mmCIF file of C-alpha atoms in Angstrom:
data_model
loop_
_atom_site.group_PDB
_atom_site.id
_atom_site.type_symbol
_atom_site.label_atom_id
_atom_site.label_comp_id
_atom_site.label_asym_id
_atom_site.label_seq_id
_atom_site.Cartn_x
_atom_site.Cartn_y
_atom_site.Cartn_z
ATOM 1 C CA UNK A 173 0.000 0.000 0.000
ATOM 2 C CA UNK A 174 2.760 2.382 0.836
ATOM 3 C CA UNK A 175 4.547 1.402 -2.481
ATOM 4 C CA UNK A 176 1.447 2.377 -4.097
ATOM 5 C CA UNK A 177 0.416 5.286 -2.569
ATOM 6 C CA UNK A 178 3.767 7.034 -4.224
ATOM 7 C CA UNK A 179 1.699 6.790 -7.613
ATOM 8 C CA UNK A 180 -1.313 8.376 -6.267
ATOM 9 C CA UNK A 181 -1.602 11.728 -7.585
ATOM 10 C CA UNK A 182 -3.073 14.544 -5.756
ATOM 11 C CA UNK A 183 -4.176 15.293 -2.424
ATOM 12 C CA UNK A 184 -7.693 14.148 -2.462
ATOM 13 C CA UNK A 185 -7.190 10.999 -4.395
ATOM 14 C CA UNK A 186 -4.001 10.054 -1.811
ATOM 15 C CA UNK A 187 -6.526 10.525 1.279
ATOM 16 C CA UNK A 188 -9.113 8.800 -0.159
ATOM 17 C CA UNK A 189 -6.297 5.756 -1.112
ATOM 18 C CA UNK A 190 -4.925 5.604 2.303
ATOM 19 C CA UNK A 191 -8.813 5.855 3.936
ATOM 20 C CA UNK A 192 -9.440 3.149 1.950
ATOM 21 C CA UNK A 193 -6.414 0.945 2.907
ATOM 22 C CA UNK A 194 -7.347 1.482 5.924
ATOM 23 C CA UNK A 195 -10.563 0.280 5.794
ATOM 24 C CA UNK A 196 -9.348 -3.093 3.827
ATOM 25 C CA UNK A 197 -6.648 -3.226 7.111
ATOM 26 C CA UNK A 198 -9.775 -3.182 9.626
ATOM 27 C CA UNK A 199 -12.040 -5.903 7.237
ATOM 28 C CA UNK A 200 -8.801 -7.968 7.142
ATOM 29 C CA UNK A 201 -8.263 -7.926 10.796
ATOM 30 C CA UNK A 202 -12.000 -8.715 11.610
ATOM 31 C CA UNK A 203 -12.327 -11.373 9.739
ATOM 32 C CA UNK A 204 -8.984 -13.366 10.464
ATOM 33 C CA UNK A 205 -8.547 -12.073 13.709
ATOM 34 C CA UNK A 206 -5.193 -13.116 16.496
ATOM 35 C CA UNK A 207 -6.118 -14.444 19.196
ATOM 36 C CA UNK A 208 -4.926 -13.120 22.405
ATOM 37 C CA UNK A 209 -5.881 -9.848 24.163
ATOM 38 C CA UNK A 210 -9.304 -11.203 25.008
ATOM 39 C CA UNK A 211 -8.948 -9.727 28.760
ATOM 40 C CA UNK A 212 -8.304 -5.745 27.236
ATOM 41 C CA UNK A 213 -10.464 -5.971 24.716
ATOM 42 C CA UNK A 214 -13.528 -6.981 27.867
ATOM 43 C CA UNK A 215 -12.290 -4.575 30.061
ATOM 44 C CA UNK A 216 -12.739 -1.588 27.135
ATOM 45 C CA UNK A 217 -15.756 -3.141 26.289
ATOM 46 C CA UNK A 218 -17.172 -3.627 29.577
ATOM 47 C CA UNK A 219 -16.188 0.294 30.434
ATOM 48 C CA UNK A 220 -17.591 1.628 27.216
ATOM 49 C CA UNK A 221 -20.941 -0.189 27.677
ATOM 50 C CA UNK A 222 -21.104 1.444 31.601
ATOM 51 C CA UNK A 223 -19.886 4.920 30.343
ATOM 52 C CA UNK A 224 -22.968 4.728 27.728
ATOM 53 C CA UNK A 225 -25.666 3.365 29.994
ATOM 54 C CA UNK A 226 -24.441 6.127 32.943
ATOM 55 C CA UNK A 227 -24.810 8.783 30.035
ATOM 56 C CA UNK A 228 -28.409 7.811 29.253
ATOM 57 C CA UNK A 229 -29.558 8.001 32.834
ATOM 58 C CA UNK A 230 -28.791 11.253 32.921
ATOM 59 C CA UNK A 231 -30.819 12.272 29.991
ATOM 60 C CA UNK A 232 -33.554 10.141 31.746
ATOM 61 C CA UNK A 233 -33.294 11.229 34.901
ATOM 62 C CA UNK A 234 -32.054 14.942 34.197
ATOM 63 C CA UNK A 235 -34.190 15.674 31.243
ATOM 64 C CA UNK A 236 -33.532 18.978 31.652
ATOM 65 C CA UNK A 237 -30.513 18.200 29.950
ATOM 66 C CA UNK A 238 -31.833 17.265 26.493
ATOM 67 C CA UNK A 239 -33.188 20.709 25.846
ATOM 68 C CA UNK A 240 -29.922 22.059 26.434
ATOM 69 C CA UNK A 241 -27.996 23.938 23.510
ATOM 70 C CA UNK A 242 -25.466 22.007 23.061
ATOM 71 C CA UNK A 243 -26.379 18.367 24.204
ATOM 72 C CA UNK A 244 -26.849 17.034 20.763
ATOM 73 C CA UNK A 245 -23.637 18.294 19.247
ATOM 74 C CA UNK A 246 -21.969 16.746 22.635
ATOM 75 C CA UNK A 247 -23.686 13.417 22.146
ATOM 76 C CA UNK A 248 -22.215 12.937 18.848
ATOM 77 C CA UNK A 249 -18.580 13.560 20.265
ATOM 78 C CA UNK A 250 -18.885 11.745 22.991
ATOM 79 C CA UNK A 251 -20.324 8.395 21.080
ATOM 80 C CA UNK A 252 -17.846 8.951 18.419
ATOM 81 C CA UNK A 253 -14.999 8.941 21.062
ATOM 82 C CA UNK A 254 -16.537 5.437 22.405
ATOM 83 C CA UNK A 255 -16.351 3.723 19.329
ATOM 84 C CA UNK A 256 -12.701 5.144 18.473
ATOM 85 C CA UNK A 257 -12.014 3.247 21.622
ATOM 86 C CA UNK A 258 -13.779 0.728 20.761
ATOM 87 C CA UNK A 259 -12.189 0.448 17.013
ATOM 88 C CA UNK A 260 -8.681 0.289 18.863
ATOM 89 C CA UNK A 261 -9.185 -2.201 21.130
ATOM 90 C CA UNK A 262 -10.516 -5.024 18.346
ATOM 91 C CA UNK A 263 -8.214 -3.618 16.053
ATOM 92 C CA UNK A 264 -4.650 -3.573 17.766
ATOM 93 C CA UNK A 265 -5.397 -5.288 21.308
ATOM 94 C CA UNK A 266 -4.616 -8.840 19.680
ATOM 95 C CA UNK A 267 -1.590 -10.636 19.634
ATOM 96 C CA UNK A 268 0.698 -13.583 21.279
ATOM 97 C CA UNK A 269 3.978 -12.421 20.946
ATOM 98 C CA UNK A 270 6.228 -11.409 23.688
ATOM 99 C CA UNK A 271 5.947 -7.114 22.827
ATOM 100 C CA UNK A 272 2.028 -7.865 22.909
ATOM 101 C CA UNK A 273 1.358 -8.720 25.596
ATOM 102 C CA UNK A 274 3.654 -6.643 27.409
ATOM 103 C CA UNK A 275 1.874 -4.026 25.691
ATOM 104 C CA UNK A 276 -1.398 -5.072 27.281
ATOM 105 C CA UNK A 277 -0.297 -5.763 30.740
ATOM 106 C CA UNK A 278 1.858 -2.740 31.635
ATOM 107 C CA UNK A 279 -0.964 -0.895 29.594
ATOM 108 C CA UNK A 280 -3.794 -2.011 31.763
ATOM 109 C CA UNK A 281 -1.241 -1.637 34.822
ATOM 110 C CA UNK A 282 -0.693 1.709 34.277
ATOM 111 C CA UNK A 283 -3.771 2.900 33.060
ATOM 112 C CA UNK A 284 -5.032 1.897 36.654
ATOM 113 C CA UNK A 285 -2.268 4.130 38.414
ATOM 114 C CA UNK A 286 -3.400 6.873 35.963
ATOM 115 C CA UNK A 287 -7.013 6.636 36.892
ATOM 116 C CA UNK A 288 -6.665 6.519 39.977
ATOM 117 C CA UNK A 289 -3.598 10.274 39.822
ATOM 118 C CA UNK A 290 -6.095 11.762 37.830
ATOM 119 C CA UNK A 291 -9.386 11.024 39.492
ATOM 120 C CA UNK A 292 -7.688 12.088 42.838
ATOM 121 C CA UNK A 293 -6.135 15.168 41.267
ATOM 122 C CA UNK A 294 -9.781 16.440 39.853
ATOM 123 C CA UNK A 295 -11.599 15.617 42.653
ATOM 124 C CA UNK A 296 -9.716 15.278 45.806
ATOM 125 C CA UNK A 297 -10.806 14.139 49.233
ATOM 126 C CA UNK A 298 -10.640 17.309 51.917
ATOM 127 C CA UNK A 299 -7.117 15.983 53.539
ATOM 128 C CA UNK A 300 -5.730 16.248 49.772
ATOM 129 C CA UNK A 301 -6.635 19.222 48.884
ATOM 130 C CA UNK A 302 -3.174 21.010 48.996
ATOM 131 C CA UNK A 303 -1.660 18.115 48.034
ATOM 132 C CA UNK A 304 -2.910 17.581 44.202
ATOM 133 C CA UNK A 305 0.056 17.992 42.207
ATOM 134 C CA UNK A 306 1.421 14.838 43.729
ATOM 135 C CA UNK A 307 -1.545 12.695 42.141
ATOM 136 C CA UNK A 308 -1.230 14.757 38.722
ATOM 137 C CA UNK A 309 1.907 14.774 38.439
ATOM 138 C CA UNK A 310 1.978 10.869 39.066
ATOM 139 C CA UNK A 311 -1.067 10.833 36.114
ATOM 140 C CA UNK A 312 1.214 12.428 33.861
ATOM 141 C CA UNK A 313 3.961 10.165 34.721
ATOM 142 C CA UNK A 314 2.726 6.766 35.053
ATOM 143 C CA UNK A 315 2.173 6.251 31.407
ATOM 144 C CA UNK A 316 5.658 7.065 30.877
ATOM 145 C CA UNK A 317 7.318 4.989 32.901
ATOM 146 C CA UNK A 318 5.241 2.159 32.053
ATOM 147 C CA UNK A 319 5.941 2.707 28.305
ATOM 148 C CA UNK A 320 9.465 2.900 28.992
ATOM 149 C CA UNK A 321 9.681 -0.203 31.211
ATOM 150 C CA UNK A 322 7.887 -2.360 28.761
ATOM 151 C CA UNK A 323 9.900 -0.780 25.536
ATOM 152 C CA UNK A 324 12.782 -1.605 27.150
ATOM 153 C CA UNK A 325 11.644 -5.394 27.645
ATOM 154 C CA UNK A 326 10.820 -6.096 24.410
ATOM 155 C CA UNK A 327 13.282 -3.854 22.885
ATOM 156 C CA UNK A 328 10.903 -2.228 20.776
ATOM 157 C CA UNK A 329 9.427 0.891 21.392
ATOM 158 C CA UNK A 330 6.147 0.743 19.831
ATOM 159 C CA UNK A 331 5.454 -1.664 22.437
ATOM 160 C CA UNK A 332 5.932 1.313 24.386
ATOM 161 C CA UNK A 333 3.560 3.325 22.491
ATOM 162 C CA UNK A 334 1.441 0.289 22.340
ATOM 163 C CA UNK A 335 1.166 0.506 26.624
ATOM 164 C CA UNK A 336 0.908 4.215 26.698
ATOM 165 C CA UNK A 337 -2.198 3.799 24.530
ATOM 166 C CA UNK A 338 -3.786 1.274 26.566
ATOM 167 C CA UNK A 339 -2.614 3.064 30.124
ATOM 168 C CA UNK A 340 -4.523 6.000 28.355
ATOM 169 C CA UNK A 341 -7.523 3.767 27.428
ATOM 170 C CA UNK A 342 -8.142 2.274 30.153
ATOM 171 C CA UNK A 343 -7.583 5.755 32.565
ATOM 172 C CA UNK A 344 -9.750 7.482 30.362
ATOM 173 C CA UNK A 345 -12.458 5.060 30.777
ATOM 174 C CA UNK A 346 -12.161 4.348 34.451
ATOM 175 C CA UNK A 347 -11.969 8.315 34.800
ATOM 176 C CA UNK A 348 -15.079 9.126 33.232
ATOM 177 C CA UNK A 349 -17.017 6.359 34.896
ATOM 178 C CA UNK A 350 -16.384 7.355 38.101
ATOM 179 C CA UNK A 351 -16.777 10.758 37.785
ATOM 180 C CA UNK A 352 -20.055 10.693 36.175
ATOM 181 C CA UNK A 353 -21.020 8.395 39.078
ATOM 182 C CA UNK A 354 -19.658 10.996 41.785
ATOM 183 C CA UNK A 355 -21.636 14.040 39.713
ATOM 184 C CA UNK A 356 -25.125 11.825 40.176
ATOM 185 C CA UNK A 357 -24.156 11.032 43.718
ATOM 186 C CA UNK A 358 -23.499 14.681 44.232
ATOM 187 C CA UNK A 359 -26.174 16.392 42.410
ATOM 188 C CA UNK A 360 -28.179 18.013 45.418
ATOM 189 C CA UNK A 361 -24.903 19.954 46.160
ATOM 190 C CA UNK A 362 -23.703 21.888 47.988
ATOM 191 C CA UNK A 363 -21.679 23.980 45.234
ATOM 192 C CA UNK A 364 -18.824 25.834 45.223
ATOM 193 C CA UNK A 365 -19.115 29.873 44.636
ATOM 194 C CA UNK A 366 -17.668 29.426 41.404
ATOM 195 C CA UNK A 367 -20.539 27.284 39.912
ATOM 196 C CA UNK A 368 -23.115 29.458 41.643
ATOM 197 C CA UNK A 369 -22.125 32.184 39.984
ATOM 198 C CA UNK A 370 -21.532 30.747 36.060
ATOM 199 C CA UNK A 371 -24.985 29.142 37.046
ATOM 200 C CA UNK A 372 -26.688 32.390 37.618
ATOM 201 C CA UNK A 373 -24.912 34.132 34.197
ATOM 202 C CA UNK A 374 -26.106 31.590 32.174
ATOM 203 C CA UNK A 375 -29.872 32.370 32.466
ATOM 204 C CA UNK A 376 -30.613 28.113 33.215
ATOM 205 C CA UNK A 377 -33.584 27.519 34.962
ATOM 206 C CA UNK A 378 -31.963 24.576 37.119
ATOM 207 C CA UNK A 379 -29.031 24.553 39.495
ATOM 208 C CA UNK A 380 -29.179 20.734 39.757
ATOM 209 C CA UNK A 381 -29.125 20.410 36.069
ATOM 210 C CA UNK A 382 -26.874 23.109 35.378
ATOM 211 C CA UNK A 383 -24.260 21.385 37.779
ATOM 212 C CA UNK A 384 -24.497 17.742 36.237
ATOM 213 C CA UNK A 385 -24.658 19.005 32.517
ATOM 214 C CA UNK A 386 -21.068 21.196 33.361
ATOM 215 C CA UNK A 387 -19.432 18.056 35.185
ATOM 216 C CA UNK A 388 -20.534 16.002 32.174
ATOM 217 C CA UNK A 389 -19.219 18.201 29.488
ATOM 218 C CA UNK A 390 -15.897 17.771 31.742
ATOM 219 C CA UNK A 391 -16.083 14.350 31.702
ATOM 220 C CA UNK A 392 -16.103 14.521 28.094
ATOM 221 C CA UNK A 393 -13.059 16.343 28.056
ATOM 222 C CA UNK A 394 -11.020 14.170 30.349
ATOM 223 C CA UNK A 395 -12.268 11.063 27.711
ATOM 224 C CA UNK A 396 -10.731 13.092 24.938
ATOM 225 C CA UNK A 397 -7.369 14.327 27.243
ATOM 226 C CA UNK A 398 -6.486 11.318 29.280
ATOM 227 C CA UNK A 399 -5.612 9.265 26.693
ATOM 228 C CA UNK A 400 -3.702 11.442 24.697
ATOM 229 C CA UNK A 401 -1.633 12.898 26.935
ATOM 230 C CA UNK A 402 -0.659 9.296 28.096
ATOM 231 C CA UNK A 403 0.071 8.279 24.664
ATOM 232 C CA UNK A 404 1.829 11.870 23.497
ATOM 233 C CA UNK A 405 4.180 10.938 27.015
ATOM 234 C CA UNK A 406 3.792 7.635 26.962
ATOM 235 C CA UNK A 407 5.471 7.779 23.202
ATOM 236 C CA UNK A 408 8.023 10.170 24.409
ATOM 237 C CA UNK A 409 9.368 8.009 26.944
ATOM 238 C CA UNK A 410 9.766 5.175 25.035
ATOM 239 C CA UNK A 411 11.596 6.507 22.643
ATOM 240 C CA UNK A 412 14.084 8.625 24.337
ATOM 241 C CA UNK A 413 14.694 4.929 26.398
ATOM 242 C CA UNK A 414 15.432 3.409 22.914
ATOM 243 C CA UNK A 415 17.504 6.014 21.827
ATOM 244 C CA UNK A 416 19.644 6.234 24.952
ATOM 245 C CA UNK A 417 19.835 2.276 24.640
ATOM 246 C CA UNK A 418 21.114 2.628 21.223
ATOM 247 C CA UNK A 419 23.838 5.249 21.667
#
């Protein structure tokens, strides 16, 4: 395909050439699939299907929030991003070899430490509260050092990429989940100042629904951030470790 792409000429024929090889790369991996990677692939799966049904009961039970002006246009981002998680787990959580699945289980290992620095460092309990950089700053890093530790094992450092990916997955997932869960659990307040006020600017007729539709638009961001910072450092470890192993 690569070979091939050097004779495509111009820029909207080459995009649609390499959309469609990588279409033909997705039908080709569904239908003769690896095995292996069966425990990832359930754990995405499982999160996705909880981060979906959590969403709808709050347009059931907060239906306050389906007249708002930008719910629809958020709806469509947000399903999009679950089935671009989705789409990467079935299409590169497979394998047997060795780099595989050390991919997967330093991915899944440090996706759990990054959950868990990032959901602290967003939300902290009272006796942490002038203490968050030390969870954030251990979100940011986790996905490193995991990438690093399993490049370096394998040798390769798209393994490494390969576990910042899933490390970002997996924390991206397990973030959202339990936020949304702590917003519901939350939703008769009390508020900070800050919220009170934005609430009263924005002319909403609802402080409850007002406070669960701003927590969810954040926990749409975080499913969009997590796993790209992870992967951006993630990446960036790895491959400084490779080229330091090489020189």
């Amino acid at each position: 395909m690569l070979h091939e792409l050097d004779h495509v000429q111009g820029t909207l024929s080459r995009w649609r050439f390499g959309l469609g090889c990588a279409c033909a790369s997705v039908r080709i991996r569904l239908r003769s699939p690896e095995p292996g990677g069966l425990g990832l692939r359930a754990i995405i799966f499982g999160c996705t299907t909880i981060a979906l049904a959590l969403v709808g009961y709050g347009l059931v039970h907060y239906p306050g929030l389906r007249s708002g002006p930008n719910v629809w246009g958020a709806m469509i981002v947000f399903l999009a991003t679950l089935l671009v998680y989705v789409g990467l787990a079935v299409v590169l959580a497979r394998g047997v070899s060795r780099q595989s699945i050390a991919a997967r289980r330093f991915g899944l290992v440090g996706g759990l430490v990054t959950g868990a620095g990032w959901f602290v460092g967003i939300a902290p309990p009272t006796p942490l509260k002038s203490w968050v950089f030390l969870p954030l700053a251990i979100a940011l890093t986790a996905p490193a050092v995991v990438a690093t530790i399993a490049g370096h094992r394998s040798g390769s450092s798209r393994t490494g990429s390969l576990t910042a990916l899933w490390s970002g997955l997996v924390a991206g997932l397990f973030v959202f989940i339990g936020w949304t869960t702590d917003t519901y659990a939350k939703a008769g307040g009390p508020y900070d100042g800050a919220l009170v006020g934005d609430f009263r600017k924005s002319g909403a007729h609802n402080l409850v629904t007002y406070a669960v539709s701003d927590n969810l638009g954040s926990g749409l961001v975080l499913l969009l951030l997590i796993p790209t910072v992870a992967l951006a450092v993630g990446t960036l470890g790895a491959r400084l470790q490779n080229a330091t192993r090489q020189t």
